[in-house]
Short mmCIF file of C-alpha atoms in Angstrom, two decimals:
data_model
loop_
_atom_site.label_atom_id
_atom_site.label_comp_id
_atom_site.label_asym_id
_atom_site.label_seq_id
_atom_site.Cartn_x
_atom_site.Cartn_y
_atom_site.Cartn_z
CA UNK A 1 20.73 -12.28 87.75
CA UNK A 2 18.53 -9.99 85.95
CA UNK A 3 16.82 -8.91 89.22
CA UNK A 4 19.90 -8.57 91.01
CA UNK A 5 21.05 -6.04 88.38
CA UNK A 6 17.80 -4.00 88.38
CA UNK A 7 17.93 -4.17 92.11
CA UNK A 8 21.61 -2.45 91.94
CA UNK A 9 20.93 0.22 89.57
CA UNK A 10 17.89 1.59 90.96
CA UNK A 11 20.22 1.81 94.01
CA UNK A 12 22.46 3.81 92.21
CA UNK A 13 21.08 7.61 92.58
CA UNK A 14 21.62 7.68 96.20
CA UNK A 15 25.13 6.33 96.86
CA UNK A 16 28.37 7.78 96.47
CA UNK A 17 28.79 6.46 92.47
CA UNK A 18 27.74 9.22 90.29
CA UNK A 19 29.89 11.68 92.11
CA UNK A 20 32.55 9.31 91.93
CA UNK A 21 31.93 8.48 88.05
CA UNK A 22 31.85 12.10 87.02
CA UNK A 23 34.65 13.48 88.68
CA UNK A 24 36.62 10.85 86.57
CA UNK A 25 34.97 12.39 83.57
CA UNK A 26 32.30 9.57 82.90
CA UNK A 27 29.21 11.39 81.81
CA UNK A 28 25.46 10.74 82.39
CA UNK A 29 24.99 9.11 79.07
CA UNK A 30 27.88 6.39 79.79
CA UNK A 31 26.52 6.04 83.08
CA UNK A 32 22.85 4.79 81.43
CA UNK A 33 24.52 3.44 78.25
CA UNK A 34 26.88 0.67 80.86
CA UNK A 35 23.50 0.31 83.33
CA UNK A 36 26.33 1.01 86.20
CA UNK A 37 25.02 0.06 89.57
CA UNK A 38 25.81 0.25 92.76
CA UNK A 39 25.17 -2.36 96.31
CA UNK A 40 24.72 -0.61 99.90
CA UNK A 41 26.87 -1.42 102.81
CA UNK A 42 23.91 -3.90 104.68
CA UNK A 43 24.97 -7.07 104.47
CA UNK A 44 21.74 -8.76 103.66
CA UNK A 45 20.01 -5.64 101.26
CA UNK A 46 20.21 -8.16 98.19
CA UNK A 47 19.54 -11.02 99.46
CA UNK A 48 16.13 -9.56 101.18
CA UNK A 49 14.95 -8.32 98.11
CA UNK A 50 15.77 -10.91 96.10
CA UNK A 51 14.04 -13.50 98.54
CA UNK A 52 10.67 -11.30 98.21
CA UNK A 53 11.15 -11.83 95.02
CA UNK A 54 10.80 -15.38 95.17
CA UNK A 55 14.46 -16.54 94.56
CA UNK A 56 15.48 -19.23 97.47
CA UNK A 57 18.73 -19.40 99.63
CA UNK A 58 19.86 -22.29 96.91
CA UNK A 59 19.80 -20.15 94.25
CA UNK A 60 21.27 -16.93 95.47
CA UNK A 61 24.02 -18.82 96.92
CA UNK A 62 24.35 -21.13 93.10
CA UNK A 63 24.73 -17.77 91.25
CA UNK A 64 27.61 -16.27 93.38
CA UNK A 65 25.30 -12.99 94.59
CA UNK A 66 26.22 -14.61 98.82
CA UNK A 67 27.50 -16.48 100.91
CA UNK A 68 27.02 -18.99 103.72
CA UNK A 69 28.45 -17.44 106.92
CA UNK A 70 29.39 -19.09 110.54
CA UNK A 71 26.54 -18.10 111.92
CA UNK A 72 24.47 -19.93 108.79
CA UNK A 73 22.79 -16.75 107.69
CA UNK A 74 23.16 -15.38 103.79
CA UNK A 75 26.05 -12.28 103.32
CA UNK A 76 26.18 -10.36 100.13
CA UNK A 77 29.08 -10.90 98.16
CA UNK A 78 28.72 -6.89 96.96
CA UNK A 79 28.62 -4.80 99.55
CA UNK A 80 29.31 -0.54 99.29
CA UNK A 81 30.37 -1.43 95.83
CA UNK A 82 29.85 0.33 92.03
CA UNK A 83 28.63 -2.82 90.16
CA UNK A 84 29.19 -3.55 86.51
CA UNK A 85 26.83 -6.59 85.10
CA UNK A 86 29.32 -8.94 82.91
CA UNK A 87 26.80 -10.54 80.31
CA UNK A 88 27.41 -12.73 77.43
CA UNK A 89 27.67 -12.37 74.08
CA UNK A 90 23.92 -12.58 73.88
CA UNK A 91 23.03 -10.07 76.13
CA UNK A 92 22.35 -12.47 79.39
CA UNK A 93 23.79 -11.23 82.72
CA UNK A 94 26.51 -13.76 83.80
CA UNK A 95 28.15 -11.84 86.43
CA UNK A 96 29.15 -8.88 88.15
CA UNK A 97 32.34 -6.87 88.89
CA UNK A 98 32.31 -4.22 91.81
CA UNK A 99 34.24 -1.35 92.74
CA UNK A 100 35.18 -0.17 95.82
CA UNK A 101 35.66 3.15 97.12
CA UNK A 102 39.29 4.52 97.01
CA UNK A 103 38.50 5.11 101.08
CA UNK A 104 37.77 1.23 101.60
CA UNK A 105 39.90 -1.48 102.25
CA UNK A 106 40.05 -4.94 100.61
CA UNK A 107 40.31 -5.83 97.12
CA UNK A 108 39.83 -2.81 94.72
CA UNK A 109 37.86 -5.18 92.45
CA UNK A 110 35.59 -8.00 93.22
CA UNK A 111 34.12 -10.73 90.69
CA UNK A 112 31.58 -12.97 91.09
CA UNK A 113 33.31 -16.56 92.16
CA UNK A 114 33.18 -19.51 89.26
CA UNK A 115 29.42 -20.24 89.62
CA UNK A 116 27.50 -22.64 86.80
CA UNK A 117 26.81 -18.87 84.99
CA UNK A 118 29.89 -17.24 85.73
CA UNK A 119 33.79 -18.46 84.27
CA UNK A 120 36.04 -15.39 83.83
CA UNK A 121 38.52 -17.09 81.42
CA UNK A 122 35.31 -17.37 78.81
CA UNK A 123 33.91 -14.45 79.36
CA UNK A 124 34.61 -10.58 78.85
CA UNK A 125 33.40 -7.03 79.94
CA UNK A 126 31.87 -4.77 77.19
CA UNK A 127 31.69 -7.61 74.68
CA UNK A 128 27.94 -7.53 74.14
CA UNK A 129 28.19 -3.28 74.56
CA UNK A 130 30.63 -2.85 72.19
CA UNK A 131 29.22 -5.65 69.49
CA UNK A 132 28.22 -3.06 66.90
CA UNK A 133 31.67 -0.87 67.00
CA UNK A 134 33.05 -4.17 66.49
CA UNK A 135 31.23 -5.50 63.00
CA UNK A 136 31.64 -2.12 62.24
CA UNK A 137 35.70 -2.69 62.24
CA UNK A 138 36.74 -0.69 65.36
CA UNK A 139 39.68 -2.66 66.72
CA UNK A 140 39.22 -4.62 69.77
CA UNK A 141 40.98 -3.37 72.56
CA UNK A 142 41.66 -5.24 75.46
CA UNK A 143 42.11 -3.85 79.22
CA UNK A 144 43.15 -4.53 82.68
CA UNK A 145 39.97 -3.10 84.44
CA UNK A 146 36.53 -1.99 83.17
CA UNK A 147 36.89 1.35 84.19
CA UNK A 148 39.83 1.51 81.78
CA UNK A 149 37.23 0.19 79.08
CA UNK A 150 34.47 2.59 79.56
CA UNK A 151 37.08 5.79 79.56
CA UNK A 152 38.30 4.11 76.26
CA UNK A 153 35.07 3.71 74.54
CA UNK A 154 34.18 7.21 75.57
CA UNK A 155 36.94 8.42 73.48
CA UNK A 156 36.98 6.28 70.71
CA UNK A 157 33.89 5.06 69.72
CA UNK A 158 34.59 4.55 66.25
CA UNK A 159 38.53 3.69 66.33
CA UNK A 160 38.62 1.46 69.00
CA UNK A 161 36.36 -1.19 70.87
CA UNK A 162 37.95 -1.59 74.19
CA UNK A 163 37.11 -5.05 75.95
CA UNK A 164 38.37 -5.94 79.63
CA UNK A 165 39.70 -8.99 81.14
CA UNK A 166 38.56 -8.57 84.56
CA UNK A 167 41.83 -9.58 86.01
CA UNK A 168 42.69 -12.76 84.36
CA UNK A 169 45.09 -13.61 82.03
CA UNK A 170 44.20 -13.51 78.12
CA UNK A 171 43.20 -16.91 76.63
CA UNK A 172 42.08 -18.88 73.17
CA UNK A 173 39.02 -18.56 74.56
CA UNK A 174 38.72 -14.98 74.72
CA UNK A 175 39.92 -14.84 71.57
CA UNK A 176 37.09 -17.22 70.07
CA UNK A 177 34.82 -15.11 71.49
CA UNK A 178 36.53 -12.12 69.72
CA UNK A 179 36.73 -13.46 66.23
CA UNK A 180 32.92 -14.54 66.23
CA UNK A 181 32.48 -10.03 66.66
CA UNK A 182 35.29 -9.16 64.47
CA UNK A 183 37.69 -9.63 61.49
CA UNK A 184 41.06 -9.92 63.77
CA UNK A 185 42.89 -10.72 60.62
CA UNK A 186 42.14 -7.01 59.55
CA UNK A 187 41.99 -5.59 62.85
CA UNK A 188 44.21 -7.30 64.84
CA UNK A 189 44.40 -6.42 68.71
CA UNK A 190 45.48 -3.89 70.94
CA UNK A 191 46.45 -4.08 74.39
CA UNK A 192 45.91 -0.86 76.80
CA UNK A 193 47.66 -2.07 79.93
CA UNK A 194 49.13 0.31 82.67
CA UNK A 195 52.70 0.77 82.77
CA UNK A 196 53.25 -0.23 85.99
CA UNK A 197 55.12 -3.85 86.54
CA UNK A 198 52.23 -5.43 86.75
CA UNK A 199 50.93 -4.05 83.28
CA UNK A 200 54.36 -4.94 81.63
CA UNK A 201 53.74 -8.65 83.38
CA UNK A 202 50.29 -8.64 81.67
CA UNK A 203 51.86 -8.18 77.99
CA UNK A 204 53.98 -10.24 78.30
CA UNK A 205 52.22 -13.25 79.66
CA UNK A 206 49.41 -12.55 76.34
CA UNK A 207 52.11 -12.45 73.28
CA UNK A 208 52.00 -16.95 73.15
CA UNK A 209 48.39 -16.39 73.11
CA UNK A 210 47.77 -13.07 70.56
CA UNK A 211 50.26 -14.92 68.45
CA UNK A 212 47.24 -16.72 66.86
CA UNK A 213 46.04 -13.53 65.70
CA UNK A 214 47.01 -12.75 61.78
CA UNK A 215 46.23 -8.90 62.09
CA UNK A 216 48.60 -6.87 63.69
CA UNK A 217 49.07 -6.70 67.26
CA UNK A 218 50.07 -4.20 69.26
CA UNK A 219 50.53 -2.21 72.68
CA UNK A 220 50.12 0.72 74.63
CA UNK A 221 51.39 1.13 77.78
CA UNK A 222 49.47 4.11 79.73
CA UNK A 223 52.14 6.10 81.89
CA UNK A 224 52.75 4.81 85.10
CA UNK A 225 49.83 5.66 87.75
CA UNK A 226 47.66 6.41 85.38
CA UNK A 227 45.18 4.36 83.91
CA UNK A 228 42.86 5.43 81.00
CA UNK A 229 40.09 6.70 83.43
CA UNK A 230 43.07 8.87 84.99
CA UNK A 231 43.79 10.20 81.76
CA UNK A 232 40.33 10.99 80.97
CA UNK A 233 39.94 12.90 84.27
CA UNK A 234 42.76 15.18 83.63
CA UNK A 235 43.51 15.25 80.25
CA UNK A 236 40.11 14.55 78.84
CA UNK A 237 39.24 12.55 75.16
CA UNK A 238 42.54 13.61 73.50
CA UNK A 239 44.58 12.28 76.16
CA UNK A 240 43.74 8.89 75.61
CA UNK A 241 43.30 9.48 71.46
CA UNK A 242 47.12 10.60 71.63
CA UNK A 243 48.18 7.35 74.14
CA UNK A 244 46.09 5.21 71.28
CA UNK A 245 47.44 6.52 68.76
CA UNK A 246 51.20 5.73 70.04
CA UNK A 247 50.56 2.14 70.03
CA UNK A 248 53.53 -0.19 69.31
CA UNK A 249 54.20 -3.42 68.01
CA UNK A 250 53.81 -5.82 70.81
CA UNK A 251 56.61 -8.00 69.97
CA UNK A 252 58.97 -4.54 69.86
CA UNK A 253 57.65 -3.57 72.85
CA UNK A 254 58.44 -6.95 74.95
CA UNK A 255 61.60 -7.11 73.45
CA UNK A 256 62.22 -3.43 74.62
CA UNK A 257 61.37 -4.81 78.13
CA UNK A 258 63.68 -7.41 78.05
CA UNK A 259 66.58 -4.63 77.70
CA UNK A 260 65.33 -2.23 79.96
CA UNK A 261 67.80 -2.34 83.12
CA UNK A 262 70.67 -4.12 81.62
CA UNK A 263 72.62 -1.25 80.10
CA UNK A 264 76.05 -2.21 81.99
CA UNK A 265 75.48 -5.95 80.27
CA UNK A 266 75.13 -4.62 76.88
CA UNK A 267 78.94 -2.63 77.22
CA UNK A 268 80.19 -6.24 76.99
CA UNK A 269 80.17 -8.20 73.77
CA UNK A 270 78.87 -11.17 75.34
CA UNK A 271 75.91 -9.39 77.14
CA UNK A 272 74.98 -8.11 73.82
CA UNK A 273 75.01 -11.65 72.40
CA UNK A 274 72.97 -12.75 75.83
CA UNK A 275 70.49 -10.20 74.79
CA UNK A 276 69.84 -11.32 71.46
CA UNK A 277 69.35 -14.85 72.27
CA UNK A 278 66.60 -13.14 75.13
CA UNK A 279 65.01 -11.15 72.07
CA UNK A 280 65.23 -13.70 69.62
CA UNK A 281 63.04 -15.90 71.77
CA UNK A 282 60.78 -13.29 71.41
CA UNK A 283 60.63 -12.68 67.59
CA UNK A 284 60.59 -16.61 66.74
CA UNK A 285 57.66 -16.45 68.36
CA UNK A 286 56.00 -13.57 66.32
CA UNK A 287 54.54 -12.99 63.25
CA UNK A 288 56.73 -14.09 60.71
CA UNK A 289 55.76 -10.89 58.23
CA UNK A 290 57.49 -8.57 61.12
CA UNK A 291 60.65 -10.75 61.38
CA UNK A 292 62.84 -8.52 59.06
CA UNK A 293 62.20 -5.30 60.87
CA UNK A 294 62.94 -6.85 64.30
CA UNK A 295 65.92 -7.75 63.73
CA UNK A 296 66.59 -4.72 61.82
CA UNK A 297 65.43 -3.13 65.14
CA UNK A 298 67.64 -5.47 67.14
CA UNK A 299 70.69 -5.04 65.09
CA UNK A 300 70.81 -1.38 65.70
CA UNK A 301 70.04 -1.46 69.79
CA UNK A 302 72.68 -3.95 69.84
CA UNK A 303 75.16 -2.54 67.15
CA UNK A 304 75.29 -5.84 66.12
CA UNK A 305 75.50 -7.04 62.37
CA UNK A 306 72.04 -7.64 60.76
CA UNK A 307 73.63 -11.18 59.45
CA UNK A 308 74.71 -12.42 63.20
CA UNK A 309 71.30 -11.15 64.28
CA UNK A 310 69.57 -13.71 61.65
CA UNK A 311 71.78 -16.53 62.74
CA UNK A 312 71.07 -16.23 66.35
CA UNK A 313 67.11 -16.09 65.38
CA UNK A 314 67.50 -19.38 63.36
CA UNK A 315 69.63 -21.58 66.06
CA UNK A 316 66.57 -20.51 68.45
CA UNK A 317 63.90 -21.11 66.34
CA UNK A 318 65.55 -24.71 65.30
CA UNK A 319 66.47 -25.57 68.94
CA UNK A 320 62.83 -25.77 69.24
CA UNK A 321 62.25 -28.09 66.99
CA UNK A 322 61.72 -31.97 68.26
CA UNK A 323 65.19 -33.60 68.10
CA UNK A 324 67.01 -31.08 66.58
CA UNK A 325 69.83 -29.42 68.42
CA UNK A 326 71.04 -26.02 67.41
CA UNK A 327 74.82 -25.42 66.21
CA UNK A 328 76.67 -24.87 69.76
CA UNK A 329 73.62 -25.92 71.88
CA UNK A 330 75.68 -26.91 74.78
CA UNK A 331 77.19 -23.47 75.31
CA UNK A 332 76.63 -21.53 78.26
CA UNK A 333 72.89 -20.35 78.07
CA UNK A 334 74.28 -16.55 78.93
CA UNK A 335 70.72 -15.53 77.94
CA UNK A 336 68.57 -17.32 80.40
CA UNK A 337 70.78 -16.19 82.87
CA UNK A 338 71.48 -12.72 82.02
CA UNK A 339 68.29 -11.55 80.25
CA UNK A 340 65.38 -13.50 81.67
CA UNK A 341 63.21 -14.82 79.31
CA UNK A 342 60.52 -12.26 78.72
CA UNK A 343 58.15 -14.74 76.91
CA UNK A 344 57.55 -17.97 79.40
CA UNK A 345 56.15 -20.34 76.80
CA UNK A 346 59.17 -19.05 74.00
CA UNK A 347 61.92 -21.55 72.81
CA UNK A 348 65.11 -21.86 74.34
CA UNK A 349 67.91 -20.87 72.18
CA UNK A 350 71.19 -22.31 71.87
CA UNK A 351 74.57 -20.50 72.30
CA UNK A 352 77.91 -20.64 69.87
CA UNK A 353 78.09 -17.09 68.19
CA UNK A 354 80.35 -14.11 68.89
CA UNK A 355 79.10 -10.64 68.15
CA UNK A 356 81.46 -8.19 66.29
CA UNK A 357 84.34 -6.98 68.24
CA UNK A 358 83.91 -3.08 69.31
CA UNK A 359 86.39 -1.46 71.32
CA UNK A 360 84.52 2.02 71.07
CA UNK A 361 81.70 2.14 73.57
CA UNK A 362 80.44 5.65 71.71
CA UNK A 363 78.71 3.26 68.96
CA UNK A 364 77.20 1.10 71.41
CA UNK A 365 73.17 2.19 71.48
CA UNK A 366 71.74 1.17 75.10
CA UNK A 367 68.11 0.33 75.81
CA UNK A 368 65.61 3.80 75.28
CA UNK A 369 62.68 2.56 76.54
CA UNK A 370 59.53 1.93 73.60
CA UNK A 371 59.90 3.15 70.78
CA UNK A 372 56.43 4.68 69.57
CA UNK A 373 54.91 5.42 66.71
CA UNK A 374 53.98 8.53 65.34
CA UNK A 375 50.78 9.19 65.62
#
């Protein structure tokens, strides 16, 4: 893997990347400090070298870098691609992660396939890179893509250590591999996801997971069709210091996702109650030190009283408790049907409360969207 990575970045100079990185405001520096690569369009340019180099069919194809075609040949996997080496914690080149062009068709990011080096679910981009910021107490940072890391750590070298997932889903293995590089109880975690439906999915699917972490966790979600490379193209460092610097709770935020879109529901008394069993699902689930202030949060979205909020939050958290059913259990689950449950793995709360009777819609406070933080 090593000479597959020196192979790809002495390619670089000639190829379309360092245009392409600098127009998106990557500098020289970042280019030499990530060892970005890049692998031409031929089809067998890696796997030539590599075979001069003494490396045999077996173990180019054992280390994900080709593949067997129909005709029995060897095909690079990376082909017209930027490549990004994904090491491990110690240093050692696992993997790789290439870009194509915005032109190209196919995938917009390629990994190398589960090989005996190579499991994405254990692994992360920018760990090793970004070692020191963490013992030093930045606060890990995890993205979508590792573009969105490097535009990150560009901007906030000191603040924030931003990490990518590479496309899969956050899990106690990442996390493992966090806490050996940091004190999450201190730092927590922040996720920098797009705010596209697919970055909203993302947040949600890693609140069962980041609620292991102690320190706070929290969210930003970059505006939509714009990721933090975007942002560093046009609006340079401070537009992604400002977008970091607006993170939210992530609990909040999930919670304000689960009443985004359902304004006409929350008119009705019963919608409102729907919506609370929906968020409450949510909150059980969090840290307990934040619990007051949700529901204080949820109280006023909902204009419902703080002391019905607090009732609804303990028939859901002791519905999930082993043979325990929650007072009025067997009522209509209004908030699995109305309010889809925004956290998959969450407890499913029981019915059997009304919400205070209010016949004057001007007090009723609908979904805003996030609320953020000042910076």
């Amino acid at each position: 893997m090593t000479d597959a990575h020196r192979i790809f970045v002495e390619a670089l100079p000639a190829s379309w990347v360092p245009s392409f990185l600098s127009g998106r405001g990557f500098d020289a520096a970042a280019v030499r400090h990530w060892q970005i690569g890049y692998a031409t369009k031929d089809a067998h340019w890696l796997t030539e070298q590599l075979r001069a180099l003494g490396h045999s069919d077996d173990h180019i194809l054992t280390v994900g870098l080709a593949r067997r075609g129909k005709d029995g040949n060897l095909h690079d996997l990376f082909r017209d691609r930027l490549i990004l080496a994904i090491r491990d914690a110690e240093g050692a080149v696992r993997g790789f992660i290439g870009r194509r062009t915005d032109q190209a068709t196919g995938p917009k990011y390629l990994n190398t396939p589960a090989t005996p080096l190579f499991h994405k679910s254990e692994l992360l981009f920018g760990l090793h890179e970004m070692r020191e910021a963490l013992a030093q107490g930045a606060r890990p940072t995890l993205t979508e893509g590792p573009l969105d890391a490097i535009a990150i750590n560009i901007a906030r070298p000191a603040a924030h250590a931003a990490i990518a997932l590479c496309g899969t889903a956050i899990t106690t293995a990442h996390l493992d591999l966090l806490a050996a590089h940091a004190n999450l109880d201190k730092t927590g975690v922040v996720l920098a996801f797009d705010g596209d439906h697919a970055g909203q999915a993302a947040a949600v699917r890693a609140q069962p997971v980041l609620t292991q972490v102690k320190g706070p966790v929290t969210a930003v979600l970059f505006p939509k069709d714009q990721d933090p490379a975007d942002i560093l193209r046009h609006q340079g460092r401070t537009g992604i210091r400002q977008a970091l610097q607006a993170d939210i709770d992530l609990s909040e935020l999930i919670i304000d996702l689960a009443l985004q879109g359902n304004e006409t529901k929350l008119q009705f008394p019963e919608g409102r109650v729907a919506a609370a069993r929906a968020a409450a699902k949510v909150i059980a689930t969090a840290s307990s030190l934040h619990a007051a202030r949700h529901v204080a949060m949820l109280s006023s979205r909902l204009d419902m009283p703080v002391e019905l909020i607090n009732q609804i939050l303990i028939e859901t958290i002791t519905a999930g408790i082993p043979g325990h059913d929650a007072p009025g259990s067997q009522a209509p689950r209004l908030a699995d049907e109305d309010f889809p449950d925004p956290s998959p793995t969450a407890p499913t709360a029981g019915a059997g409360t009304s919400p205070r009777p209010s016949s004057d819609k001007r007090h009723h406070r609908p979904s805003q969207g996030p609320r953020r933080r000042t910076p």
